[in-house]
Amino acid sequence: MPFYANLVPAGELVITKHEATNRLFHSARKAETLMHRLKLVVNDSAIENYLLNIIQILYPEYEGMFTVNIFHGYDANAFILPNGKVFISTSMLAMCENEAQIAFVLAHEGAHFMKRHSYKEYDKFITNIEQTLESSRNMTATYSRFSQTQELEADKIGMDRFQSLQYDGNQAIRFFIVSSQEDPTDDNEGATKYSTHPKTVERTYRLEKRLKSKKGVIREKEYLKFAIKYRIPTYQEYIRGYDYDTIIRQYESRPELTKFVPEYWFFLGEAYRQRGEISDHEMQLDAYQKAIEHAPDFAPTYASMSAYYADLNELEKAMQFYREYIDKLPGSIKHVKHSYFSEWYNAALVESNDRLENKKTVGLK
Amino acid sequence: MLFAMLMIAGSLSGCSAWTYVSNADERETFDDISYSPPAHWLLRTPTNNYLKLSSNSWIKKVNFNRMRLTRNGVLLETIELFSIDQKDAFPFLRKSVTEKTKVEDLAEMYVAEHLDSYSVTIVENEPAKLANRDSFHITAKTMNSDGIELTRQHYGFIYKKKLYVITYKAPTKYYYQQYINTFEKLLKSCKVE
């Protein structure tokens, strides 16, 4: 049976092999253009070259065919287009702990390319890549519409390639554990973004069977040198999206995160503030205090501390932290509360100074 | 983490008409707000709409009212007024708000509910006064799939158990600056009943 026979239902217009390839490449180029037009692609040639080197070593027979791009992505995701363009989200870079884990991701994506899975899933690919890019919020939800069999095949080939380069196979399994901690809906029933992926339990079971006993290379420092700068923006996006659950869950499952990124304490404090349960008030303060202890130059913590004490009507402490925030403001992440505070606090500053000088006082709202 | 959602927007009021605003002194009401629509614009009479929101585990029907104004067509410049019950204001965040909710917290929730996307850039987020009430003022830029940058201003406050939002949207090049003064005049004319 010819290659293209299963691409088109019987009785429909027959598309030749070259036409199918051309259409796929055209759609891939269109998807790529849309990513750039929506300003989703991050220009970071250092990490792109670093990741490109890894995938080229993994798949030397496809030298020159891959390109790696980083895109702003709320979800930890990676995908490959039929023309060899690999896209990895900033959340994925933030989630991975070392080079071995990201190398496994690249090995998995390279396996999809090697086995031409997008050609075999032609109809699904064309429909989904264009539709999901139009909806920027859930744009990464259905990129990789490969079948479960193809995903398992990509895991298998990726694992073999990855271990052949002496990477530690345990990190591939660790990657799935970390990923499921990031998003526990991974293994839920129903239409989640991973509904086309096999369950994590099954994937890790199959990978364990292919595990080599020798401990391999991990390369944590080399990876973090390039990738650590994506962690704070990723956490900031979680807070912006009111995704406090993810921040709290990550901390509970991986408390060591605060060692890599001391500013994480601030985001944890914000997460407790957003969740707003009874016990969260104290935990919020505790987290902010740890942020000041471990990351004293991180300005947004002081703005949040100021707001915390203002809510308790402790004016002097609120002012003290607010002044420290203003001192540290240049070069920090812009804290939206600052503009809302500034009117109130400018008035409060005058009030506070008047009190200190025993001048006439005016009641504050 | 917000789940993939399916939204079905429907109108409960049947056909709604576009009317021409001939006089700048006319006053219109929208729920508990009165305002002066700009002359020579088209006004679409307020409609009651609903969003049917579904995710993996819940389905919710949220009613809201909407009024629209345009000069050259809704795909160009549009001024919109929305009102939604305060308990349904943030269905994805599952947060309800009251008149006591601080404006900065309201702004934060609004951004998380409606503007949390990588294609949206928040340019400004600051307090403002609207109809003599404390409100948030957010300016956001977004790029549509045709590569056209749009700028949208959002003003919002809570009044009589409803969240009111007024927005002005136009392509950044040419159209946004052309009608921004008209929008500001409309804002100044807003009064709460």
PDB file of N, CA and C in Angstrom, chain A residues 34 37-40 72-75 90-91 134 136-138 141 182-183 185 190-193 237-246 249 270 273-276 307 311 334 336-337 339-341 343 365, chain B residues 1-5 56 92-95 102-105 107-109 111-129 134-138 142-149:
ATOM      1  N   LEU A  34       3.319  32.159  13.109  1.00  0.00           N
ATOM      2  CA  LEU A  34       2.323  32.631  14.082  1.00  0.00           C
ATOM      3  C   LEU A  34       2.933  32.767  15.474  1.00  0.00           C
ATOM      4  N   ARG A  37       4.803  35.934  15.376  1.00  0.00           N
ATOM      5  CA  ARG A  37       3.922  37.105  15.241  1.00  0.00           C
ATOM      6  C   ARG A  37       3.225  37.419  16.560  1.00  0.00           C
ATOM      7  N   LEU A  38       2.879  36.393  17.290  1.00  0.00           N
ATOM      8  CA  LEU A  38       2.232  36.580  18.597  1.00  0.00           C
ATOM      9  C   LEU A  38       3.248  36.903  19.688  1.00  0.00           C
ATOM     10  N   LYS A  39       4.490  37.105  19.288  1.00  0.00           N
ATOM     11  CA  LYS A  39       5.589  37.460  20.204  1.00  0.00           C
ATOM     12  C   LYS A  39       5.722  36.437  21.324  1.00  0.00           C
ATOM     13  N   LEU A  40       5.551  35.202  20.957  1.00  0.00           N
ATOM     14  CA  LEU A  40       5.658  34.148  21.960  1.00  0.00           C
ATOM     15  C   LEU A  40       7.068  33.585  22.044  1.00  0.00           C
ATOM     16  N   HIS A  72       7.339  31.440  25.292  1.00  0.00           N
ATOM     17  CA  HIS A  72       6.644  31.705  26.557  1.00  0.00           C
ATOM     18  C   HIS A  72       5.501  30.727  26.678  1.00  0.00           C
ATOM     19  N   GLY A  73       5.554  29.890  27.668  1.00  0.00           N
ATOM     20  CA  GLY A  73       4.506  28.886  27.814  1.00  0.00           C
ATOM     21  C   GLY A  73       4.107  28.747  29.261  1.00  0.00           C
ATOM     22  N   TYR A  74       2.810  28.832  29.519  1.00  0.00           N
ATOM     23  CA  TYR A  74       2.302  28.690  30.882  1.00  0.00           C
ATOM     24  C   TYR A  74       2.495  27.263  31.381  1.00  0.00           C
ATOM     25  N   ASP A  75       2.332  26.308  30.467  1.00  0.00           N
ATOM     26  CA  ASP A  75       2.498  24.900  30.826  1.00  0.00           C
ATOM     27  C   ASP A  75       3.889  24.427  30.436  1.00  0.00           C
ATOM     28  N   THR A  90       9.137  28.038  28.365  1.00  0.00           N
ATOM     29  CA  THR A  90       9.938  28.548  29.484  1.00  0.00           C
ATOM     30  C   THR A  90       9.585  27.799  30.771  1.00  0.00           C
ATOM     31  N   SER A  91       8.328  27.380  30.883  1.00  0.00           N
ATOM     32  CA  SER A  91       7.936  26.615  32.081  1.00  0.00           C
ATOM     33  C   SER A  91       8.629  25.264  32.131  1.00  0.00           C
ATOM     34  N   GLU A 134      -4.327  29.744  17.514  1.00  0.00           N
ATOM     35  CA  GLU A 134      -5.214  30.893  17.496  1.00  0.00           C
ATOM     36  C   GLU A 134      -5.675  31.237  18.905  1.00  0.00           C
ATOM     37  N   SER A 136      -4.494  31.715  22.245  1.00  0.00           N
ATOM     38  CA  SER A 136      -3.178  31.788  22.864  1.00  0.00           C
ATOM     39  C   SER A 136      -3.172  31.299  24.295  1.00  0.00           C
ATOM     40  N   ARG A 137      -4.312  31.331  24.948  1.00  0.00           N
ATOM     41  CA  ARG A 137      -4.292  30.925  26.337  1.00  0.00           C
ATOM     42  C   ARG A 137      -4.015  29.447  26.485  1.00  0.00           C
ATOM     43  N   ASN A 138      -4.727  28.637  25.741  1.00  0.00           N
ATOM     44  CA  ASN A 138      -4.538  27.189  25.845  1.00  0.00           C
ATOM     45  C   ASN A 138      -3.801  26.656  24.653  1.00  0.00           C
ATOM     46  N   ALA A 141      -2.177  23.331  24.639  1.00  0.00           N
ATOM     47  CA  ALA A 141      -2.969  22.220  25.151  1.00  0.00           C
ATOM     48  C   ALA A 141      -2.923  20.998  24.258  1.00  0.00           C
ATOM     49  N   GLU A 182       4.202  18.777  39.372  1.00  0.00           N
ATOM     50  CA  GLU A 182       3.861  20.088  38.813  1.00  0.00           C
ATOM     51  C   GLU A 182       2.374  20.144  38.474  1.00  0.00           C
ATOM     52  N   ASP A 183       1.870  19.052  37.890  1.00  0.00           N
ATOM     53  CA  ASP A 183       0.489  19.034  37.424  1.00  0.00           C
ATOM     54  C   ASP A 183      -0.129  17.681  37.729  1.00  0.00           C
ATOM     55  N   THR A 185      -3.044  16.716  37.474  1.00  0.00           N
ATOM     56  CA  THR A 185      -4.112  16.292  36.569  1.00  0.00           C
ATOM     57  C   THR A 185      -3.554  15.445  35.441  1.00  0.00           C
ATOM     58  N   GLY A 190     -10.387  12.177  31.750  1.00  0.00           N
ATOM     59  CA  GLY A 190     -10.987  13.378  31.189  1.00  0.00           C
ATOM     60  C   GLY A 190     -10.064  14.092  30.230  1.00  0.00           C
ATOM     61  N   ALA A 191     -10.607  15.133  29.635  1.00  0.00           N
ATOM     62  CA  ALA A 191      -9.883  15.808  28.558  1.00  0.00           C
ATOM     63  C   ALA A 191      -8.893  16.817  29.098  1.00  0.00           C
ATOM     64  N   THR A 192      -7.768  16.383  29.610  1.00  0.00           N
ATOM     65  CA  THR A 192      -6.714  17.296  30.024  1.00  0.00           C
ATOM     66  C   THR A 192      -5.718  17.426  28.886  1.00  0.00           C
ATOM     67  N   LYS A 193      -4.749  18.300  29.050  1.00  0.00           N
ATOM     68  CA  LYS A 193      -3.800  18.504  27.981  1.00  0.00           C
ATOM     69  C   LYS A 193      -2.974  17.259  27.700  1.00  0.00           C
ATOM     70  N   GLU A 237       4.439  34.284  36.591  1.00  0.00           N
ATOM     71  CA  GLU A 237       3.262  33.990  35.768  1.00  0.00           C
ATOM     72  C   GLU A 237       2.240  33.178  36.547  1.00  0.00           C
ATOM     73  N   TYR A 238       2.699  32.292  37.391  1.00  0.00           N
ATOM     74  CA  TYR A 238       1.761  31.522  38.211  1.00  0.00           C
ATOM     75  C   TYR A 238       0.971  32.460  39.113  1.00  0.00           C
ATOM     76  N   ILE A 239       1.667  33.423  39.722  1.00  0.00           N
ATOM     77  CA  ILE A 239       1.002  34.358  40.632  1.00  0.00           C
ATOM     78  C   ILE A 239       0.087  35.277  39.845  1.00  0.00           C
ATOM     79  N   ARG A 240       0.541  35.708  38.671  1.00  0.00           N
ATOM     80  CA  ARG A 240      -0.293  36.571  37.838  1.00  0.00           C
ATOM     81  C   ARG A 240      -1.583  35.867  37.446  1.00  0.00           C
ATOM     82  N   GLY A 241      -1.483  34.560  37.200  1.00  0.00           N
ATOM     83  CA  GLY A 241      -2.660  33.788  36.810  1.00  0.00           C
ATOM     84  C   GLY A 241      -3.445  33.244  37.994  1.00  0.00           C
ATOM     85  N   TYR A 242      -3.073  33.685  39.212  1.00  0.00           N
ATOM     86  CA  TYR A 242      -3.745  33.218  40.439  1.00  0.00           C
ATOM     87  C   TYR A 242      -3.605  31.709  40.595  1.00  0.00           C
ATOM     88  N   ASP A 243      -2.523  31.162  40.071  1.00  0.00           N
ATOM     89  CA  ASP A 243      -2.304  29.728  40.157  1.00  0.00           C
ATOM     90  C   ASP A 243      -1.513  29.421  41.416  1.00  0.00           C
ATOM     91  N   TYR A 244      -2.099  29.807  42.575  1.00  0.00           N
ATOM     92  CA  TYR A 244      -1.382  29.646  43.835  1.00  0.00           C
ATOM     93  C   TYR A 244      -1.227  28.171  44.209  1.00  0.00           C
ATOM     94  N   ASP A 245      -2.153  27.348  43.734  1.00  0.00           N
ATOM     95  CA  ASP A 245      -2.095  25.900  44.036  1.00  0.00           C
ATOM     96  C   ASP A 245      -0.781  25.291  43.576  1.00  0.00           C
ATOM     97  N   THR A 246      -0.345  25.672  42.370  1.00  0.00           N
ATOM     98  CA  THR A 246       0.875  25.080  41.807  1.00  0.00           C
ATOM     99  C   THR A 246       2.083  25.459  42.651  1.00  0.00           C
ATOM    100  N   ARG A 249       1.924  23.561  45.967  1.00  0.00           N
ATOM    101  CA  ARG A 249       2.141  22.122  45.742  1.00  0.00           C
ATOM    102  C   ARG A 249       3.601  21.833  45.430  1.00  0.00           C
ATOM    103  N   GLU A 270       3.088  34.995  48.444  1.00  0.00           N
ATOM    104  CA  GLU A 270       2.003  35.511  47.600  1.00  0.00           C
ATOM    105  C   GLU A 270       0.950  34.433  47.370  1.00  0.00           C
ATOM    106  N   ARG A 273      -1.195  34.234  50.326  1.00  0.00           N
ATOM    107  CA  ARG A 273      -2.071  35.417  50.353  1.00  0.00           C
ATOM    108  C   ARG A 273      -3.251  35.231  49.412  1.00  0.00           C
ATOM    109  N   GLN A 274      -2.992  34.693  48.231  1.00  0.00           N
ATOM    110  CA  GLN A 274      -4.068  34.513  47.262  1.00  0.00           C
ATOM    111  C   GLN A 274      -5.026  33.412  47.699  1.00  0.00           C
ATOM    112  N   ARG A 275      -4.476  32.363  48.304  1.00  0.00           N
ATOM    113  CA  ARG A 275      -5.355  31.260  48.737  1.00  0.00           C
ATOM    114  C   ARG A 275      -6.256  31.746  49.859  1.00  0.00           C
ATOM    115  N   GLY A 276      -5.670  32.493  50.820  1.00  0.00           N
ATOM    116  CA  GLY A 276      -6.481  33.183  51.824  1.00  0.00           C
ATOM    117  C   GLY A 276      -7.216  32.295  52.804  1.00  0.00           C
ATOM    118  N   ALA A 307       2.217  45.884  52.600  1.00  0.00           N
ATOM    119  CA  ALA A 307       0.763  45.672  52.473  1.00  0.00           C
ATOM    120  C   ALA A 307       0.248  44.834  53.630  1.00  0.00           C
ATOM    121  N   ASP A 311      -2.589  46.150  56.296  1.00  0.00           N
ATOM    122  CA  ASP A 311      -3.861  45.466  56.566  1.00  0.00           C
ATOM    123  C   ASP A 311      -4.114  45.317  58.059  1.00  0.00           C
ATOM    124  N   LYS A 334       8.693  44.740  38.501  1.00  0.00           N
ATOM    125  CA  LYS A 334       7.720  45.780  38.841  1.00  0.00           C
ATOM    126  C   LYS A 334       6.555  45.147  39.598  1.00  0.00           C
ATOM    127  N   VAL A 336       2.911  45.344  40.940  1.00  0.00           N
ATOM    128  CA  VAL A 336       1.726  46.113  40.574  1.00  0.00           C
ATOM    129  C   VAL A 336       1.145  46.850  41.777  1.00  0.00           C
ATOM    130  N   LYS A 337       1.319  46.296  42.966  1.00  0.00           N
ATOM    131  CA  LYS A 337       0.716  46.927  44.132  1.00  0.00           C
ATOM    132  C   LYS A 337       1.326  48.300  44.400  1.00  0.00           C
ATOM    133  N   SER A 339       1.795  50.900  42.532  1.00  0.00           N
ATOM    134  CA  SER A 339       1.036  52.053  42.045  1.00  0.00           C
ATOM    135  C   SER A 339      -0.259  52.226  42.847  1.00  0.00           C
ATOM    136  N   TYR A 340      -0.824  51.120  43.336  1.00  0.00           N
ATOM    137  CA  TYR A 340      -2.030  51.249  44.151  1.00  0.00           C
ATOM    138  C   TYR A 340      -1.689  51.766  45.538  1.00  0.00           C
ATOM    139  N   PHE A 341      -0.515  51.434  46.014  1.00  0.00           N
ATOM    140  CA  PHE A 341      -0.123  51.889  47.336  1.00  0.00           C
ATOM    141  C   PHE A 341       0.293  53.350  47.337  1.00  0.00           C
ATOM    142  N   GLU A 343      -0.508  56.239  46.202  1.00  0.00           N
ATOM    143  CA  GLU A 343      -1.391  57.337  46.624  1.00  0.00           C
ATOM    144  C   GLU A 343      -1.625  57.277  48.119  1.00  0.00           C
ATOM    145  N   LYS A 365      -8.288  57.306  55.894  1.00  0.00           N
ATOM    146  CA  LYS A 365      -9.444  56.419  55.603  1.00  0.00           C
ATOM    147  C   LYS A 365      -9.074  55.022  56.048  1.00  0.00           C
TER     148      LYS A 365
ATOM    149  N   MET B   1      -4.001  25.754  38.295  1.00  0.00           N
ATOM    150  CA  MET B   1      -3.825  25.688  36.844  1.00  0.00           C
ATOM    151  C   MET B   1      -5.219  25.719  36.222  1.00  0.00           C
ATOM    152  N   LEU B   2      -5.364  26.627  35.315  1.00  0.00           N
ATOM    153  CA  LEU B   2      -6.665  26.739  34.664  1.00  0.00           C
ATOM    154  C   LEU B   2      -6.787  25.666  33.599  1.00  0.00           C
ATOM    155  N   PHE B   3      -7.931  25.032  33.553  1.00  0.00           N
ATOM    156  CA  PHE B   3      -8.120  23.926  32.615  1.00  0.00           C
ATOM    157  C   PHE B   3      -8.587  24.452  31.282  1.00  0.00           C
ATOM    158  N   ALA B   4      -8.454  23.583  30.293  1.00  0.00           N
ATOM    159  CA  ALA B   4      -9.009  23.926  28.976  1.00  0.00           C
ATOM    160  C   ALA B   4     -10.506  24.113  29.144  1.00  0.00           C
ATOM    161  N   MET B   5     -11.052  25.082  28.479  1.00  0.00           N
ATOM    162  CA  MET B   5     -12.461  25.383  28.696  1.00  0.00           C
ATOM    163  C   MET B   5     -13.211  25.446  27.396  1.00  0.00           C
ATOM    164  N   ASN B  56     -12.968  20.435  33.365  1.00  0.00           N
ATOM    165  CA  ASN B  56     -13.101  18.993  33.572  1.00  0.00           C
ATOM    166  C   ASN B  56     -14.145  18.631  34.595  1.00  0.00           C
ATOM    167  N   PHE B  92     -13.376  31.432  36.835  1.00  0.00           N
ATOM    168  CA  PHE B  92     -12.230  30.533  36.755  1.00  0.00           C
ATOM    169  C   PHE B  92     -11.378  30.589  38.006  1.00  0.00           C
ATOM    170  N   LEU B  93     -11.298  31.759  38.584  1.00  0.00           N
ATOM    171  CA  LEU B  93     -10.554  31.862  39.835  1.00  0.00           C
ATOM    172  C   LEU B  93     -11.373  31.340  40.995  1.00  0.00           C
ATOM    173  N   ARG B  94     -12.686  31.222  40.781  1.00  0.00           N
ATOM    174  CA  ARG B  94     -13.626  30.786  41.828  1.00  0.00           C
ATOM    175  C   ARG B  94     -13.519  31.702  43.041  1.00  0.00           C
ATOM    176  N   LYS B  95     -13.421  32.983  42.737  1.00  0.00           N
ATOM    177  CA  LYS B  95     -13.344  33.961  43.815  1.00  0.00           C
ATOM    178  C   LYS B  95     -14.548  34.883  43.696  1.00  0.00           C
ATOM    179  N   LYS B 102     -10.480  45.264  48.070  1.00  0.00           N
ATOM    180  CA  LYS B 102      -9.581  46.364  47.726  1.00  0.00           C
ATOM    181  C   LYS B 102      -9.383  46.415  46.210  1.00  0.00           C
ATOM    182  N   VAL B 103      -9.223  47.633  45.740  1.00  0.00           N
ATOM    183  CA  VAL B 103      -9.131  47.836  44.294  1.00  0.00           C
ATOM    184  C   VAL B 103      -7.908  47.115  43.727  1.00  0.00           C
ATOM    185  N   GLU B 104      -6.799  47.117  44.470  1.00  0.00           N
ATOM    186  CA  GLU B 104      -5.611  46.445  43.939  1.00  0.00           C
ATOM    187  C   GLU B 104      -5.830  44.934  43.848  1.00  0.00           C
ATOM    188  N   ASP B 105      -6.584  44.387  44.772  1.00  0.00           N
ATOM    189  CA  ASP B 105      -6.875  42.950  44.710  1.00  0.00           C
ATOM    190  C   ASP B 105      -7.848  42.665  43.559  1.00  0.00           C
ATOM    191  N   ALA B 107      -8.030  44.382  40.820  1.00  0.00           N
ATOM    192  CA  ALA B 107      -7.233  44.480  39.587  1.00  0.00           C
ATOM    193  C   ALA B 107      -6.450  43.198  39.361  1.00  0.00           C
ATOM    194  N   GLU B 108      -5.859  42.686  40.436  1.00  0.00           N
ATOM    195  CA  GLU B 108      -5.063  41.463  40.319  1.00  0.00           C
ATOM    196  C   GLU B 108      -5.937  40.299  39.837  1.00  0.00           C
ATOM    197  N   MET B 109      -7.134  40.205  40.391  1.00  0.00           N
ATOM    198  CA  MET B 109      -8.031  39.110  39.976  1.00  0.00           C
ATOM    199  C   MET B 109      -8.506  39.293  38.547  1.00  0.00           C
ATOM    200  N   VAL B 111      -6.910  40.767  36.088  1.00  0.00           N
ATOM    201  CA  VAL B 111      -5.802  40.389  35.191  1.00  0.00           C
ATOM    202  C   VAL B 111      -5.696  38.868  35.107  1.00  0.00           C
ATOM    203  N   ALA B 112      -5.802  38.202  36.247  1.00  0.00           N
ATOM    204  CA  ALA B 112      -5.671  36.737  36.252  1.00  0.00           C
ATOM    205  C   ALA B 112      -6.813  36.081  35.486  1.00  0.00           C
ATOM    206  N   GLU B 113      -8.012  36.634  35.599  1.00  0.00           N
ATOM    207  CA  GLU B 113      -9.189  36.022  34.959  1.00  0.00           C
ATOM    208  C   GLU B 113      -9.230  36.291  33.467  1.00  0.00           C
ATOM    209  N   HIS B 114      -8.931  37.535  33.058  1.00  0.00           N
ATOM    210  CA  HIS B 114      -9.187  37.951  31.671  1.00  0.00           C
ATOM    211  C   HIS B 114      -7.949  38.269  30.853  1.00  0.00           C
ATOM    212  N   LEU B 115      -6.846  38.607  31.495  1.00  0.00           N
ATOM    213  CA  LEU B 115      -5.702  39.123  30.750  1.00  0.00           C
ATOM    214  C   LEU B 115      -4.452  38.270  30.944  1.00  0.00           C
ATOM    215  N   ASP B 116      -4.617  37.070  31.448  1.00  0.00           N
ATOM    216  CA  ASP B 116      -3.458  36.235  31.723  1.00  0.00           C
ATOM    217  C   ASP B 116      -3.114  35.429  30.477  1.00  0.00           C
ATOM    218  N   SER B 117      -2.349  36.033  29.614  1.00  0.00           N
ATOM    219  CA  SER B 117      -1.946  35.352  28.390  1.00  0.00           C
ATOM    220  C   SER B 117      -0.625  35.948  27.956  1.00  0.00           C
ATOM    221  N   TYR B 118       0.208  35.130  27.347  1.00  0.00           N
ATOM    222  CA  TYR B 118       1.503  35.638  26.902  1.00  0.00           C
ATOM    223  C   TYR B 118       1.386  36.629  25.761  1.00  0.00           C
ATOM    224  N   SER B 119       0.255  36.624  25.057  1.00  0.00           N
ATOM    225  CA  SER B 119       0.137  37.592  23.972  1.00  0.00           C
ATOM    226  C   SER B 119      -0.384  38.932  24.478  1.00  0.00           C
ATOM    227  N   VAL B 120      -0.655  39.005  25.799  1.00  0.00           N
ATOM    228  CA  VAL B 120      -1.143  40.265  26.375  1.00  0.00           C
ATOM    229  C   VAL B 120      -0.012  40.891  27.185  1.00  0.00           C
ATOM    230  N   THR B 121       0.249  42.164  26.937  1.00  0.00           N
ATOM    231  CA  THR B 121       1.247  42.893  27.733  1.00  0.00           C
ATOM    232  C   THR B 121       0.506  43.953  28.533  1.00  0.00           C
ATOM    233  N   ILE B 122       0.668  43.898  29.849  1.00  0.00           N
ATOM    234  CA  ILE B 122       0.038  44.918  30.693  1.00  0.00           C
ATOM    235  C   ILE B 122       0.953  46.134  30.691  1.00  0.00           C
ATOM    236  N   VAL B 123       0.418  47.242  30.212  1.00  0.00           N
ATOM    237  CA  VAL B 123       1.223  48.454  30.112  1.00  0.00           C
ATOM    238  C   VAL B 123       1.066  49.302  31.376  1.00  0.00           C
ATOM    239  N   GLU B 124      -0.168  49.354  31.852  1.00  0.00           N
ATOM    240  CA  GLU B 124      -0.439  50.160  33.056  1.00  0.00           C
ATOM    241  C   GLU B 124      -1.414  49.411  33.928  1.00  0.00           C
ATOM    242  N   ASN B 125      -1.248  49.563  35.232  1.00  0.00           N
ATOM    243  CA  ASN B 125      -2.214  48.989  36.167  1.00  0.00           C
ATOM    244  C   ASN B 125      -2.185  49.889  37.386  1.00  0.00           C
ATOM    245  N   GLU B 126      -3.141  50.773  37.495  1.00  0.00           N
ATOM    246  CA  GLU B 126      -3.064  51.803  38.525  1.00  0.00           C
ATOM    247  C   GLU B 126      -4.475  52.165  38.991  1.00  0.00           C
ATOM    248  N   PRO B 127      -4.567  52.808  40.131  1.00  0.00           N
ATOM    249  CA  PRO B 127      -5.884  53.202  40.618  1.00  0.00           C
ATOM    250  C   PRO B 127      -6.435  54.380  39.814  1.00  0.00           C
ATOM    251  N   ALA B 128      -7.750  54.480  39.802  1.00  0.00           N
ATOM    252  CA  ALA B 128      -8.404  55.582  39.100  1.00  0.00           C
ATOM    253  C   ALA B 128      -9.724  55.872  39.800  1.00  0.00           C
ATOM    254  N   LYS B 129     -10.344  56.963  39.384  1.00  0.00           N
ATOM    255  CA  LYS B 129     -11.679  57.297  39.889  1.00  0.00           C
ATOM    256  C   LYS B 129     -12.637  57.238  38.723  1.00  0.00           C
ATOM    257  N   ASP B 134     -13.694  54.459  43.603  1.00  0.00           N
ATOM    258  CA  ASP B 134     -12.364  53.892  43.371  1.00  0.00           C
ATOM    259  C   ASP B 134     -12.481  52.742  42.388  1.00  0.00           C
ATOM    260  N   SER B 135     -11.649  52.792  41.374  1.00  0.00           N
ATOM    261  CA  SER B 135     -11.683  51.695  40.405  1.00  0.00           C
ATOM    262  C   SER B 135     -10.259  51.378  39.967  1.00  0.00           C
ATOM    263  N   PHE B 136     -10.126  50.243  39.305  1.00  0.00           N
ATOM    264  CA  PHE B 136      -8.824  49.933  38.715  1.00  0.00           C
ATOM    265  C   PHE B 136      -8.804  50.472  37.290  1.00  0.00           C
ATOM    266  N   HIS B 137      -7.595  50.692  36.805  1.00  0.00           N
ATOM    267  CA  HIS B 137      -7.407  51.157  35.429  1.00  0.00           C
ATOM    268  C   HIS B 137      -6.249  50.354  34.849  1.00  0.00           C
ATOM    269  N   ILE B 138      -6.574  49.501  33.901  1.00  0.00           N
ATOM    270  CA  ILE B 138      -5.556  48.637  33.299  1.00  0.00           C
ATOM    271  C   ILE B 138      -5.496  48.941  31.813  1.00  0.00           C
ATOM    272  N   THR B 142      -2.248  43.780  22.989  1.00  0.00           N
ATOM    273  CA  THR B 142      -2.267  42.405  22.526  1.00  0.00           C
ATOM    274  C   THR B 142      -2.077  42.381  21.021  1.00  0.00           C
ATOM    275  N   MET B 143      -1.580  41.277  20.542  1.00  0.00           N
ATOM    276  CA  MET B 143      -1.360  41.122  19.100  1.00  0.00           C
ATOM    277  C   MET B 143      -2.352  40.083  18.615  1.00  0.00           C
ATOM    278  N   ASN B 144      -3.088  40.393  17.577  1.00  0.00           N
ATOM    279  CA  ASN B 144      -3.984  39.348  17.071  1.00  0.00           C
ATOM    280  C   ASN B 144      -3.255  38.517  16.020  1.00  0.00           C
ATOM    281  N   SER B 145      -3.921  37.492  15.520  1.00  0.00           N
ATOM    282  CA  SER B 145      -3.218  36.546  14.653  1.00  0.00           C
ATOM    283  C   SER B 145      -2.887  37.129  13.290  1.00  0.00           C
ATOM    284  N   ASP B 146      -3.477  38.312  13.000  1.00  0.00           N
ATOM    285  CA  ASP B 146      -3.108  38.971  11.741  1.00  0.00           C
ATOM    286  C   ASP B 146      -1.912  39.889  11.927  1.00  0.00           C
ATOM    287  N   GLY B 147      -1.366  39.902  13.124  1.00  0.00           N
ATOM    288  CA  GLY B 147      -0.200  40.748  13.381  1.00  0.00           C
ATOM    289  C   GLY B 147      -0.553  42.185  13.702  1.00  0.00           C
ATOM    290  N   ILE B 148      -1.824  42.463  14.024  1.00  0.00           N
ATOM    291  CA  ILE B 148      -2.224  43.835  14.338  1.00  0.00           C
ATOM    292  C   ILE B 148      -2.218  43.999  15.850  1.00  0.00           C
ATOM    293  N   GLU B 149      -1.548  45.041  16.306  1.00  0.00           N
ATOM    294  CA  GLU B 149      -1.512  45.294  17.744  1.00  0.00           C
ATOM    295  C   GLU B 149      -2.747  46.084  18.148  1.00  0.00           C
TER     296      GLU B 149
END
